[in-house]
Short mmCIF file of C-alpha atoms in Angstrom, two decimals:
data_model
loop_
_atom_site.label_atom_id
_atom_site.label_comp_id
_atom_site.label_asym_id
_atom_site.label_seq_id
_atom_site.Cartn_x
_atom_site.Cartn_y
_atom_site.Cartn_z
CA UNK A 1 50.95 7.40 -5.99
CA UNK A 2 48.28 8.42 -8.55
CA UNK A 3 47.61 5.81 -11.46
CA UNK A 4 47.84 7.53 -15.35
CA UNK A 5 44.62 7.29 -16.78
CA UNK A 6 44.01 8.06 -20.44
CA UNK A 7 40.95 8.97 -22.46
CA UNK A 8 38.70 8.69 -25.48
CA UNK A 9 35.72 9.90 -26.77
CA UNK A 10 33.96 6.94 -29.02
CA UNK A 11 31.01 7.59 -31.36
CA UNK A 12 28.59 4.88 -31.85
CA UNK A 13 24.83 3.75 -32.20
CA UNK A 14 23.97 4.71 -28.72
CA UNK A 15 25.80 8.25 -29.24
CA UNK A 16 28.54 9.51 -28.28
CA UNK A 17 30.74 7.61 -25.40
CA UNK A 18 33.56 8.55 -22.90
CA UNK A 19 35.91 6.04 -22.03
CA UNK A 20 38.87 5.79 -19.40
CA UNK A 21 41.51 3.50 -18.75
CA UNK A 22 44.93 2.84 -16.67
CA UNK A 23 47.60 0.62 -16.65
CA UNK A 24 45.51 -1.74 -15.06
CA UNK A 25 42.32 -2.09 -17.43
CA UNK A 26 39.29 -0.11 -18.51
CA UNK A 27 37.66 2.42 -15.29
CA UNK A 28 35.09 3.61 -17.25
CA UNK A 29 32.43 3.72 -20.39
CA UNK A 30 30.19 6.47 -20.06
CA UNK A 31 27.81 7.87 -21.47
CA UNK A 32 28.31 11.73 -22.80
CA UNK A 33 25.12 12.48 -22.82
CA UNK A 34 23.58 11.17 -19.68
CA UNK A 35 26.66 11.78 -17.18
CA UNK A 36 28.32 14.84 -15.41
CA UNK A 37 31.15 12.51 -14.69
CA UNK A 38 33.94 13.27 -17.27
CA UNK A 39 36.79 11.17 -16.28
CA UNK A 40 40.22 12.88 -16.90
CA UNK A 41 43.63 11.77 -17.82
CA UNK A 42 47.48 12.56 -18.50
CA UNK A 43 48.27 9.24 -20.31
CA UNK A 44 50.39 6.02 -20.36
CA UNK A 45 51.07 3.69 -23.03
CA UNK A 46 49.57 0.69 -21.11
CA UNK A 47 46.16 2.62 -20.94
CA UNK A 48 46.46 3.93 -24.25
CA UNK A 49 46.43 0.33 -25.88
CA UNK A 50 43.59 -0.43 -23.59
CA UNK A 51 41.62 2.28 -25.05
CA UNK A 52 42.29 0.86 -28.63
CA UNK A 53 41.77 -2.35 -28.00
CA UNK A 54 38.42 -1.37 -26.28
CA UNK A 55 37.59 0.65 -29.28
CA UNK A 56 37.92 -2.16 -31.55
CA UNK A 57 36.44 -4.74 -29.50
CA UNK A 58 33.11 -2.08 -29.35
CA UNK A 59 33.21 -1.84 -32.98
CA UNK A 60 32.69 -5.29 -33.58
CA UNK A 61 29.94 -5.33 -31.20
CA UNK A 62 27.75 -2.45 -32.72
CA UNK A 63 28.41 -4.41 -36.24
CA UNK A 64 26.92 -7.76 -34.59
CA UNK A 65 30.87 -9.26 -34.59
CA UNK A 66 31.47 -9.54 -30.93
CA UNK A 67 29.45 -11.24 -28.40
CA UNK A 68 31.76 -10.86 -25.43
CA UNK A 69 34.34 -8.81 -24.55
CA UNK A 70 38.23 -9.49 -23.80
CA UNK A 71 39.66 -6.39 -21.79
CA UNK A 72 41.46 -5.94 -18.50
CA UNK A 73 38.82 -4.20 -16.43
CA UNK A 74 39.56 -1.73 -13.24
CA UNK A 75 36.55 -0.54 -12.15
CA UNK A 76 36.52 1.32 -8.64
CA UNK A 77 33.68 -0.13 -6.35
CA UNK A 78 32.86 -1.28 -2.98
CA UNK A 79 33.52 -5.48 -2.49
CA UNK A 80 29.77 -5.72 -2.91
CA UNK A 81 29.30 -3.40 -6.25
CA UNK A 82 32.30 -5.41 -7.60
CA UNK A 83 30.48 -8.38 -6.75
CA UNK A 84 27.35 -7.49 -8.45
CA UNK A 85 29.73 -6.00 -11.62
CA UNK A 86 31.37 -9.71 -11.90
CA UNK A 87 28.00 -10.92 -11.83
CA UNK A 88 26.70 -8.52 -15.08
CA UNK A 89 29.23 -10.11 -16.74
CA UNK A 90 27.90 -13.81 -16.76
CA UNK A 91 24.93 -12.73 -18.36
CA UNK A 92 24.86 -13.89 -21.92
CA UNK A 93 24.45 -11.33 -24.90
CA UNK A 94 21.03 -11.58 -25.48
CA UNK A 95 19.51 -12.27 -22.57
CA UNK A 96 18.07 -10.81 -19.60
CA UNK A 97 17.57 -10.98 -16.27
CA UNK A 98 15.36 -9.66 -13.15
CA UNK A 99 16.95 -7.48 -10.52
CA UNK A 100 15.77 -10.05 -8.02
CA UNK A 101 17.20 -12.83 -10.14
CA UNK A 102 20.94 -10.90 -9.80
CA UNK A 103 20.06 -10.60 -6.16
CA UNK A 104 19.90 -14.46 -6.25
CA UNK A 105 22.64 -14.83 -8.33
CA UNK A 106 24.87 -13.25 -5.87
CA UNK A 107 22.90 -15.47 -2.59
CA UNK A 108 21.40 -12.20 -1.43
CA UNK A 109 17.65 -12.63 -2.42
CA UNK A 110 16.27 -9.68 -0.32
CA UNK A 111 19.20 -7.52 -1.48
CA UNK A 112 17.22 -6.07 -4.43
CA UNK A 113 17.45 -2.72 -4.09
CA UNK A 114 20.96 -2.96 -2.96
CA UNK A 115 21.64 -4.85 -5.98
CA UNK A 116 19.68 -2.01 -8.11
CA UNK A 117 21.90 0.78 -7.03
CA UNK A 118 25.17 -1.55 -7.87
CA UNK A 119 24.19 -1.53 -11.17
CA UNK A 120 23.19 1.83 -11.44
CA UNK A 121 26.48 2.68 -9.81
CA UNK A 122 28.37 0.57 -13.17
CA UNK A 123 31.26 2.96 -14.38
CA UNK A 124 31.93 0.27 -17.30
CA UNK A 125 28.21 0.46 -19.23
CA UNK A 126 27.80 -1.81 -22.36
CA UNK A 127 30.71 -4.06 -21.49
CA UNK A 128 29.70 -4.87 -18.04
CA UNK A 129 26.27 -5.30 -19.00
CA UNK A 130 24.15 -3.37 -16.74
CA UNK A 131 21.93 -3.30 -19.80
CA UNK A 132 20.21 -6.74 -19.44
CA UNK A 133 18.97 -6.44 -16.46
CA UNK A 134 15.00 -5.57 -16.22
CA UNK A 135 12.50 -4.75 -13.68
CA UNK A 136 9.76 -7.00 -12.89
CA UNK A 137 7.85 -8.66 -15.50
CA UNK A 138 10.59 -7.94 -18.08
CA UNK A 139 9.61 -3.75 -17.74
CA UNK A 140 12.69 -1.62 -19.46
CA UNK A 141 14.28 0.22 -16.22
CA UNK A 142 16.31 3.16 -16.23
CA UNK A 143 19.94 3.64 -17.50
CA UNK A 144 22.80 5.70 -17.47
CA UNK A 145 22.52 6.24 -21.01
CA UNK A 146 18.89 6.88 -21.48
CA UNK A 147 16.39 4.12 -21.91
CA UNK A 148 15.92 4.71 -25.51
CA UNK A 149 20.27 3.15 -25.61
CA UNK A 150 18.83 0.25 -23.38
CA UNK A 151 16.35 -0.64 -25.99
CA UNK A 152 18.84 -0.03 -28.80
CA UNK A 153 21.54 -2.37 -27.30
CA UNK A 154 18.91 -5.59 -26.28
CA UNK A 155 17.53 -4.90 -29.65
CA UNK A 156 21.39 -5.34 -31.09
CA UNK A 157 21.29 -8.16 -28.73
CA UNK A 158 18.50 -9.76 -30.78
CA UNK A 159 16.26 -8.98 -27.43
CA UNK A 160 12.70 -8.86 -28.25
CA UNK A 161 10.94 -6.48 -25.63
CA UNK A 162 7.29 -6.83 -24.26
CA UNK A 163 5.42 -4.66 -26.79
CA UNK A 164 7.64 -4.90 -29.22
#
C-alpha cells in the first residue's frame, strides 16, 4: 500500500524550496533550483500538518529563532545513509565538521567517501544538516543547493568561513 505524501513549495533566503511529507514525518527538503527530483503527492491530513509545522519551524530559523528542529522525519535511505543522516543531526547549529570527522563519528574512519555520498544523497537539506559538513581544512564542498546556500546558511549559523 502506497503512503499519501503531500507537498509545498517554501520561499526563503536560500530560494525557493520543495518540501514533502507523509503520515509518518518529513521525506524531503529540496532544493528547486538545484534538483530534478520533484517529489509528488495526493495528500493526507497527517502530512499536511507536517508540512506546516515544518514551515513554521523554517521560518524561525531563517529569522535566527530556531536552533534545532522538532519534526517527525521519514527519510528513505539505506541502514548506512540513515546512519550517517542521524549523525548530521548531532551537529550543533553553528558548527562544522570534516567528512573524515563524520566518518569517525559513525566508527568507520576509512569510510570517507562512503560517508560523502550519504550526505550528498540527504533528501531532508537544511534540517538534517548536510550543510556543516566541510572538506579538508575547513574548504566549502559542494551542495544540493548550490554552494553560494551553503555559505548563506553557516553564515546564518554565525559560521565564519576561511577567507571570510
Amino acid at each position: 500500500m502506497r503512503t499519501a505524501t503531500s507537498c509545498a513549495s517554501v520561499d526563503s533566503p536560500v530560494g525557493k524550496i520543495h518540501l514533502a511529507a507523509n503520515e509518518n514525518g518529513l521525506t524531503h527538503l529540496l532544493f528547486a533550483d538545484h534538483t530534478s527530483h520533484q517529489p509528488e503527492g495526493d495528500g493526507s491530513v497527517a502530512a499536511a500538518s507536517i508540512l506546516a509545522e515544518t514551515e513554521r519551524q523554517l521560518s524561525e530559523y531563517f529569522v535566527g529563532q530556531r536552533r534545532t528542529f522538532e519534526l517527525p522525519l521519514a527519510p528513505a535511505g539505506t541502514e548506512f545513509q540513515q546512519e550517517v543522516w542521524r549523525s548530521l543531526r548531532e551537529i550543533p547549529y553553528g558548527q562544522t565538521i570534516s567528512y573524515a570527522e563524520l566518518a569517525r563519528r559513525i566508527v568507520r574512519p576509512k569510510a570517507v567517501r562512503a560517508v560523502g555520498a550519504a550526505n550528498g544523497a540527504n533528501p531532508i537539506a537544511i534540517i538534517v544538516p548536510c550543510h556543516r559538513v566541510l572538506g579538508a581544512g575547513g574548504r566549502l564542498t559542494g551542495y544540493g543547493g548550490g554552494l553560494s546556500a551553503k555559505k548563506t546558511l553557516l553564515e546564518l549559523e554565525g559560521v565564519s568561513l576561511e577567507g571570510d
